Short mmCIF file of C-alpha atoms in Angstrom, two decimals:
data_model
loop_
_atom_site.label_atom_id
_atom_site.label_comp_id
_atom_site.label_asym_id
_atom_site.label_seq_id
_atom_site.Cartn_x
_atom_site.Cartn_y
_atom_site.Cartn_z
CA MET A 1 61.84 75.05 49.15
CA LEU A 2 60.55 71.44 49.17
CA PHE A 3 61.34 69.39 46.05
CA ASN A 4 59.82 66.18 44.65
CA GLY A 5 62.60 63.92 45.96
CA SER A 6 61.89 64.93 49.52
CA GLU A 7 58.15 64.70 48.94
CA TRP A 8 58.52 61.02 48.03
CA ILE A 9 60.73 60.32 51.05
CA ASN A 10 58.34 62.17 53.36
CA LYS A 11 55.37 60.24 52.04
CA ARG A 12 57.22 56.98 52.63
CA ASN A 13 58.27 57.98 56.16
CA LYS A 14 54.80 59.20 57.06
CA ASN A 15 53.35 55.85 55.91
CA ILE A 16 49.70 56.94 55.76
CA ASN A 17 47.32 55.12 53.43
CA GLN A 18 44.56 57.36 52.02
CA VAL A 19 41.28 55.68 51.07
CA GLY A 20 38.10 57.19 49.67
CA SER A 21 35.48 55.42 51.78
CA THR A 22 35.24 52.42 54.08
CA ASN A 23 32.92 50.75 56.57
CA ALA A 24 33.08 48.68 59.75
CA ALA A 25 33.05 45.34 57.90
CA LYS A 26 36.13 46.30 55.85
CA TRP A 27 38.11 47.45 58.86
CA ILE A 28 36.93 44.64 61.15
CA PRO A 29 36.77 41.55 58.93
CA ASP A 30 35.29 38.30 60.23
CA SER A 31 38.68 36.61 59.94
CA GLU A 32 40.05 38.75 62.80
CA ILE A 33 38.11 37.15 65.64
CA GLY A 34 40.92 37.63 68.15
CA THR A 35 41.57 41.29 67.43
CA SER A 36 41.17 43.79 70.25
CA LEU A 37 39.71 47.12 69.26
CA ALA A 38 39.08 50.60 70.63
CA VAL A 39 36.77 53.16 69.03
CA PHE A 40 36.61 56.82 70.03
CA GLY A 41 35.26 60.12 68.78
CA GLY A 42 32.46 60.91 66.37
CA ASN A 43 28.87 60.34 67.38
CA GLU A 44 27.31 57.49 69.29
CA ALA A 45 25.72 55.93 66.20
CA GLN A 46 29.12 55.65 64.48
CA ARG A 47 30.71 54.00 67.49
CA MET A 48 27.80 51.61 67.96
CA ARG A 49 28.11 50.47 64.36
CA VAL A 50 31.73 49.52 64.99
CA VAL A 51 30.83 47.78 68.25
CA GLY A 52 28.04 45.89 66.49
CA GLN A 53 30.38 44.68 63.77
CA GLY A 54 32.93 43.59 66.37
CA ILE A 55 30.26 41.61 68.21
CA ALA A 56 28.91 40.11 64.98
CA ARG A 57 32.28 38.59 64.05
CA CYS A 58 32.29 36.66 67.37
CA PHE A 59 28.58 35.88 67.75
CA GLY A 60 27.94 32.19 68.34
CA GLN A 61 31.64 31.34 68.20
CA MET A 62 32.54 32.43 71.72
CA GLY A 63 30.97 33.99 74.78
CA ILE A 64 30.31 37.73 74.47
CA VAL A 65 30.16 39.90 77.59
CA ILE A 66 29.06 43.53 77.19
CA VAL A 67 29.57 45.78 80.22
CA HIS A 68 28.12 49.21 79.53
CA ASN A 69 26.13 52.24 80.65
CA ASN A 70 24.39 52.96 77.37
CA TRP A 71 20.68 52.33 76.86
CA ASN A 72 20.99 53.03 73.13
CA LEU A 73 23.60 50.29 72.78
CA GLU A 74 21.35 47.89 74.66
CA ASN A 75 18.42 48.71 72.35
CA MET A 76 20.66 48.04 69.34
CA LEU A 77 21.72 44.70 70.80
CA LYS A 78 18.10 43.73 71.37
CA ASP A 79 17.61 44.13 67.62
CA PHE A 80 20.94 42.43 66.87
CA LYS A 81 19.47 39.37 65.13
CA ASN A 82 17.53 41.59 62.72
CA GLN A 83 20.55 43.77 61.93
CA TYR A 84 23.03 40.89 61.56
CA VAL A 85 20.84 38.28 59.91
CA PHE A 86 23.70 36.11 58.62
CA GLN A 87 25.20 35.59 62.08
CA ALA A 88 21.78 35.05 63.64
CA GLU A 89 20.83 32.40 61.09
CA ARG A 90 24.20 30.72 61.33
CA TYR A 91 24.01 30.45 65.14
CA PRO A 92 20.27 30.48 65.89
CA GLN A 93 20.59 28.78 69.29
CA THR A 94 22.92 31.39 70.77
CA PRO A 95 21.47 32.48 74.15
CA VAL A 96 21.06 36.24 74.65
CA CYS A 97 20.38 37.94 77.99
CA PHE A 98 20.07 41.55 79.18
CA VAL A 99 20.76 42.51 82.78
CA ASN A 100 19.90 45.99 84.04
CA SER A 101 18.14 47.79 86.88
CA GLU A 102 14.78 46.93 85.29
CA ASN A 103 15.75 43.28 84.94
CA PRO A 104 18.19 42.57 87.81
CA CYS A 105 18.41 38.85 87.07
CA TYR A 106 22.17 38.40 87.56
CA GLU A 107 23.34 35.82 90.10
CA PRO A 108 26.57 37.06 91.72
CA LEU A 109 29.14 34.39 92.68
CA TYR A 110 27.45 31.70 90.57
CA GLY A 111 30.03 29.58 88.80
CA LEU A 112 33.02 30.86 90.78
CA ASN A 113 35.28 28.50 92.70
CA SER A 114 35.62 29.00 96.46
CA SER A 115 38.82 31.04 96.18
CA ARG A 116 37.20 33.53 93.79
CA VAL A 117 34.10 33.80 95.98
CA ILE A 118 36.38 34.87 98.83
CA ASP A 119 38.08 37.37 96.50
CA ALA A 120 34.70 38.90 95.66
CA VAL A 121 33.58 39.48 99.25
CA TYR A 122 37.03 40.08 100.73
CA PRO A 123 39.39 41.44 98.05
CA ARG A 124 42.80 39.84 98.28
CA ASP A 125 44.74 43.09 98.73
CA ALA A 126 42.62 44.12 101.70
CA ARG A 127 42.66 40.83 103.58
CA GLU A 128 46.40 40.28 103.13
CA SER A 129 47.23 43.69 104.60
CA SER A 130 48.67 43.56 108.13
CA ALA A 131 46.07 46.17 109.09
CA ASN A 132 43.21 43.85 108.06
CA MET A 133 43.80 40.66 110.03
CA GLN A 134 40.09 40.68 110.87
CA GLN A 135 39.25 40.30 107.17
CA HIS A 136 41.57 37.31 106.94
CA ILE A 137 39.72 35.65 109.83
CA CYS A 138 36.35 36.51 108.28
CA ALA A 139 37.44 35.11 104.93
CA ALA A 140 38.30 31.83 106.64
CA ALA A 141 34.85 31.82 108.26
CA LEU A 142 33.15 32.54 104.94
CA MET A 143 34.88 29.47 103.57
CA LYS A 144 32.95 27.39 106.13
CA TYR A 145 29.64 28.50 104.62
CA ILE A 146 31.00 27.62 101.19
CA LYS A 147 31.98 24.16 102.46
CA ILE A 148 28.40 23.59 103.68
CA LEU A 149 26.96 24.42 100.27
CA GLU A 150 29.53 22.28 98.48
CA TYR A 151 28.88 19.34 100.79
CA LYS A 152 25.14 19.59 100.16
CA ASN A 153 25.78 19.94 96.41
CA VAL A 154 23.95 23.28 96.40
CA PRO A 155 25.12 26.12 94.11
CA VAL A 156 27.52 28.55 95.72
CA ASP A 157 25.87 31.87 94.94
CA LEU A 158 24.81 35.05 96.68
CA ASP A 159 21.28 33.88 97.49
CA ASN A 160 22.46 30.72 99.23
CA LEU A 161 25.21 32.48 101.14
CA LEU A 162 22.70 35.05 102.38
CA TYR A 163 20.42 32.24 103.50
CA LEU A 164 23.13 30.54 105.54
CA SER A 165 24.87 33.60 106.95
CA ASN A 166 21.66 35.13 108.28
CA MET A 167 20.99 32.13 110.54
CA GLU A 168 21.99 32.16 114.17
CA LEU A 169 24.57 29.51 114.99
CA GLU A 170 22.12 27.25 116.84
CA VAL A 171 19.65 27.35 113.95
CA LEU A 172 22.42 26.66 111.45
CA GLU A 173 23.52 23.62 113.43
CA GLN A 174 19.99 22.23 113.66
CA ARG A 175 18.88 22.88 110.08
CA GLU A 176 22.00 22.48 108.01
CA LEU A 177 24.64 20.52 109.89
CA GLY A 178 22.66 17.47 110.97
CA ASN A 179 24.01 15.21 108.22
CA VAL A 180 27.45 16.80 108.00
CA PRO A 181 30.36 14.60 109.19
CA VAL A 182 31.20 15.23 112.85
CA GLY A 183 34.74 16.51 112.21
CA MET A 184 33.58 18.93 109.54
CA ARG A 185 30.66 20.10 111.70
CA ASP A 186 32.88 20.78 114.71
CA ASP A 187 35.35 22.71 112.54
CA ILE A 188 32.53 24.90 111.18
CA LEU A 189 31.05 25.59 114.61
CA ILE A 190 34.42 26.45 116.16
CA SER A 191 35.25 28.86 113.35
CA LEU A 192 31.88 30.64 113.41
CA SER A 193 31.67 30.83 117.21
CA GLN A 194 34.79 32.98 117.51
CA ASP A 195 34.24 36.45 118.97
CA ASN A 196 31.61 38.16 116.83
CA ILE A 197 32.88 36.47 113.63
CA LEU A 198 29.47 35.14 112.58
CA ARG A 199 27.88 38.59 112.86
CA GLN A 200 30.76 40.24 111.03
CA VAL A 201 30.62 37.78 108.13
CA ARG A 202 26.85 38.21 108.01
CA ALA A 203 27.27 41.98 107.83
CA ASP A 204 29.90 41.69 105.10
CA ILE A 205 27.79 39.40 102.92
CA ASN A 206 24.76 41.64 103.41
CA TYR A 207 26.85 44.68 102.49
CA PHE A 208 28.13 42.93 99.35
CA ALA A 209 24.53 42.09 98.43
CA ALA A 210 23.36 45.67 99.06
CA GLN A 211 25.84 46.97 96.47
CA MET A 212 24.29 44.67 93.85
CA ASP A 213 20.65 45.00 94.91
CA ASP A 214 18.28 46.48 92.32
CA ARG A 215 21.24 47.16 90.06
CA ILE A 216 22.16 43.79 88.56
CA TRP A 217 20.72 41.44 91.22
CA SER A 218 17.61 41.55 93.37
CA GLY A 219 17.02 39.90 96.72
CA GLN A 220 13.32 39.85 95.88
CA ARG A 221 13.79 37.55 92.88
CA PRO A 222 14.42 33.80 92.76
CA ALA A 223 18.04 32.75 92.28
CA SER A 224 19.16 32.33 88.67
CA ASN A 225 22.16 30.84 86.86
CA ILE A 226 22.96 34.04 84.94
CA SER A 227 26.57 35.17 85.23
CA ILE A 228 29.56 36.05 83.10
CA ILE A 229 31.06 32.65 83.85
CA GLU A 230 27.99 30.79 82.60
CA ALA A 231 27.58 33.06 79.57
CA VAL A 232 31.10 32.34 78.36
CA LYS A 233 30.77 28.61 79.00
CA ASN A 234 27.62 28.55 76.86
CA ARG A 235 28.88 30.93 74.14
CA ALA A 236 26.04 33.27 75.02
CA MET A 237 25.78 37.03 74.55
CA LEU A 238 25.30 38.71 77.93
CA SER A 239 24.69 42.46 78.30
CA VAL A 240 25.20 43.93 81.77
CA LYS A 241 24.23 47.57 82.19
CA VAL A 242 26.03 49.03 85.17
CA PRO A 243 24.92 52.37 86.59
CA SER A 244 27.19 55.37 86.93
CA ASN A 245 29.49 55.41 89.96
CA SER A 246 29.32 51.62 90.24
CA VAL A 247 32.90 50.80 91.18
CA ALA A 248 31.75 47.98 93.48
CA ILE A 249 29.89 46.23 90.65
CA MET A 250 32.79 46.70 88.25
CA ASP A 251 35.19 45.32 90.87
CA TYR A 252 32.97 42.29 91.29
CA LEU A 253 32.71 41.68 87.54
CA SER A 254 36.51 41.84 87.34
CA VAL A 255 36.63 38.83 89.72
CA GLU A 256 34.58 36.81 87.24
CA ILE A 257 36.69 38.05 84.33
CA ASN A 258 39.89 37.04 86.15
CA ALA A 259 38.41 33.61 86.80
CA LEU A 260 37.77 33.26 83.07
CA LEU A 261 41.32 34.35 82.29
CA ASP A 262 42.53 31.55 84.56
CA SER A 263 40.29 29.05 82.78
CA GLY A 264 41.75 29.73 79.33
CA LEU A 265 38.29 30.07 77.76
CA GLN A 266 38.11 32.38 74.75
CA PHE A 267 35.61 35.23 74.91
CA LEU A 268 34.90 38.80 73.85
CA LEU A 269 34.69 41.58 76.43
CA VAL A 270 33.02 44.83 75.37
CA VAL A 271 33.22 47.89 77.63
CA ASP A 272 31.14 50.84 76.44
CA SER A 273 30.58 54.23 78.09
CA VAL A 274 31.85 53.08 81.50
CA ASN A 275 34.58 54.83 83.47
CA PHE A 276 36.74 52.01 84.83
CA GLN A 277 39.59 54.19 86.12
CA ASN A 278 39.04 53.32 89.81
CA SER A 279 37.93 49.77 89.18
CA ALA A 280 39.87 46.52 89.24
CA ILE A 281 38.45 45.73 85.79
CA LYS A 282 41.02 48.11 84.32
CA ASN A 283 43.88 45.89 85.46
CA SER A 284 42.04 42.83 84.12
CA ILE A 285 42.02 44.46 80.68
CA VAL A 286 45.70 45.43 80.83
CA ILE A 287 46.89 41.95 81.87
CA ALA A 288 44.46 40.00 79.68
CA PRO A 289 46.15 37.33 77.55
CA SER A 290 45.48 36.79 73.87
CA GLN A 291 42.52 34.43 74.32
CA ILE A 292 40.34 37.39 75.32
CA SER A 293 39.21 39.84 72.66
CA ILE A 294 38.39 43.35 73.85
CA ILE A 295 36.33 46.20 72.43
CA LEU A 296 36.47 49.59 74.16
CA SER A 297 34.07 52.32 73.06
CA ALA A 298 33.64 55.84 74.37
CA LYS A 299 33.43 59.46 73.32
CA ASP A 300 37.13 59.72 74.18
CA ILE A 301 39.71 57.88 76.26
CA GLN A 302 39.12 60.28 79.16
CA GLU A 303 35.51 59.11 79.40
CA ILE A 304 36.60 55.61 80.42
CA ASP A 305 39.98 56.34 82.02
CA THR A 306 40.48 59.75 83.62
CA ALA A 307 43.92 59.03 85.09
CA GLY A 308 45.84 60.96 82.45
CA THR A 309 48.04 60.43 79.44
CA SER A 310 50.31 57.67 80.71
CA SER A 311 47.42 55.56 81.98
CA GLY A 312 45.44 56.11 78.78
CA ILE A 313 48.38 55.14 76.60
CA GLY A 314 48.75 51.94 78.63
CA ILE A 315 45.17 50.97 77.79
CA LEU A 316 45.45 52.01 74.14
CA ASN A 317 48.66 50.04 73.66
CA LYS A 318 46.70 46.91 74.56
CA MET A 319 44.48 47.32 71.50
CA SER A 320 45.36 45.70 68.17
CA LYS A 321 43.34 48.29 66.29
CA ILE A 322 42.04 51.75 67.10
CA ILE A 323 39.35 53.48 65.06
CA LEU A 324 39.10 57.24 65.50
CA PHE A 325 36.22 59.38 64.34
CA GLN A 326 36.22 63.15 64.44
CA CYS A 327 37.58 64.44 67.74
CA ALA A 328 35.71 67.19 69.55
CA ASN A 329 38.78 69.39 70.03
CA ALA A 330 42.56 69.45 69.74
CA ILE A 331 43.01 68.64 73.43
CA ALA A 332 41.05 65.41 73.05
CA ALA A 333 42.91 64.62 69.81
CA LYS A 334 46.41 65.20 71.18
CA GLN A 335 46.66 61.86 72.97
CA TYR A 336 45.79 59.92 69.81
CA SER A 337 48.22 61.99 67.75
CA GLU A 338 50.98 61.16 70.23
CA LEU A 339 50.06 57.48 70.09
CA ILE A 340 50.31 57.48 66.29
CA GLY A 341 53.76 59.02 66.64
CA ASN A 342 56.06 61.17 64.54
CA TYR A 343 58.07 60.87 61.35
CA LEU A 344 61.19 62.61 60.05
CA ARG A 345 60.12 65.24 57.57
CA GLN A 346 62.91 66.10 55.12
CA PHE A 347 63.57 69.51 53.58
CA GLU A 348 65.91 70.34 50.71
CA ASN A 349 67.33 73.87 50.73
CA TYR A 350 69.24 75.52 47.86
CA ASN A 351 71.36 78.57 48.55
CA TYR A 352 72.95 80.82 45.92
CA SER A 353 76.20 82.76 46.50
CA GLU A 354 76.43 86.40 45.60
CA GLY A 355 78.58 87.51 42.64
CA LYS A 356 77.74 84.68 40.26
CA GLY A 357 75.77 85.15 37.13
CA LEU A 358 72.50 83.38 36.55
CA LEU A 359 74.00 81.28 33.72
CA ASP A 360 76.83 80.10 36.01
CA ILE A 361 74.36 79.11 38.69
CA LEU A 362 72.07 77.24 36.31
CA ILE A 363 74.87 75.17 34.74
CA GLY A 364 76.56 74.56 38.08
CA HIS A 365 79.80 76.52 37.43
CA GLY A 366 81.78 77.75 40.38
CA GLU A 367 80.62 77.72 43.96
CA GLY A 368 77.43 79.69 43.51
CA ARG A 369 75.01 76.83 44.19
CA GLY A 370 74.79 74.90 47.46
CA LYS A 371 72.35 72.17 48.50
CA GLY A 372 71.40 71.40 52.10
CA VAL A 373 69.05 68.81 53.58
CA SER A 374 67.42 69.29 56.96
CA GLU A 375 65.10 67.01 58.93
CA GLN A 376 62.48 67.72 61.55
CA LEU A 377 60.04 65.57 63.54
CA TYR A 378 56.42 66.03 62.54
CA ALA A 379 53.27 64.29 63.77
CA ARG A 380 52.13 61.59 61.35
CA ILE A 381 48.62 62.89 61.99
CA GLY A 382 48.36 66.15 63.88
CA PRO A 383 45.57 66.87 66.39
CA GLU A 384 44.08 69.45 64.03
CA GLU A 385 43.66 66.76 61.33
CA LEU A 386 41.68 64.59 63.75
CA VAL A 387 39.45 67.55 64.57
CA ARG A 388 38.79 68.12 60.85
CA LEU A 389 37.90 64.48 60.01
CA GLY A 390 34.26 65.28 59.28
CA ASP A 391 32.60 62.06 58.06
CA GLY A 392 35.96 60.33 57.80
CA ALA A 393 37.83 58.02 60.14
CA VAL A 394 41.34 56.85 61.00
CA LEU A 395 42.35 53.23 61.50
CA ILE A 396 45.48 52.62 63.56
CA ASN A 397 46.77 49.07 63.14
CA GLN A 398 49.20 48.58 66.01
CA VAL A 399 50.17 45.11 64.81
CA ASN A 400 51.74 46.18 61.51
CA GLY A 401 52.02 49.95 62.10
CA GLN A 402 49.77 50.82 59.16
CA ILE A 403 47.61 53.94 59.40
CA ASP A 404 44.59 54.34 57.10
CA ILE A 405 42.62 57.55 56.68
CA ALA A 406 39.20 57.28 55.05
CA LYS A 407 37.54 60.40 53.73
CA ARG A 408 34.18 58.85 54.48
CA PHE A 409 33.09 56.14 56.91
CA ILE A 410 29.84 54.61 55.68
#
């Protein structure tokens, strides 16, 4: 039998705060600009409201980069200034741009330094492998094209690299190297005239471009200055819709994100409805320092990271706050229940010895009455509770350990 003393102890150990109703603004106040957040479960409209509030608290104060595969989210963002009037009026000059397959206006490589451009075309892990010496040589040759653009004070971007790399060596020398210092010119020509190097670098740049073409960039459009780097520098809001199975694009975007992490610039990264399990962007999120705020949104953690429990927990542990809406089933809810953790539930047991009268037992005479206390680990919030949330929500604050359960999320 459980008595009141144990009930009080159990409530304290469980440490769950029950609230009647709440909303996104209460759980994501404007003062918490640097908070990283994940939102799972429920329906898409509920999650988008949380994402919108998270974006609103940063709008105009830092660059906002939204990487997603969600047309409904993009439509909401296009109406952002009407839905969040205060932020829009406070920062009316904030640039806003939408990149997608219908508007492939992105400019890959724009704003990156030469080292990061090499990383984008020839990922560091691949070219440093002993089995990929050819990539190391090609990376060195690619640097020569970059040097030409830098010398001519021309932007280093995909369009300009395609222009240079698709020239034959003789044409390149005549058109582009006439005013280049002799020593620099000779170095470029020697590097590019090695066995088949020019053609290999050309093929690699063309292949890189093909993975972007008609997705976020188009070879049929004029070059632009739209990139994650530029968006963050200008405190803009940039939405990039990436198609399904777009690991190459996600890997490229991670290069820009890593460049921003090196720069120390503060920005918000939103990832919505994109599976980044096999992409380098996942590692960028895990290693991101405190200057980057992160919002992750998906139906469940498996939708964005299918690697399993340990990998999912690694991502979730990065988040300052997690908001959970109703989970579809106990299997989906189990991972969140495990993240929230357990508490020691206390039981008081009273046993009565045979042979004693009722009066003796009640007044404590003899050895007829014995008290025992037992403890057992229980989930602070079990999977079944997350399945039964209905219109409610759970807020997990991983900074202070507080858990709030709202009966209704407005």
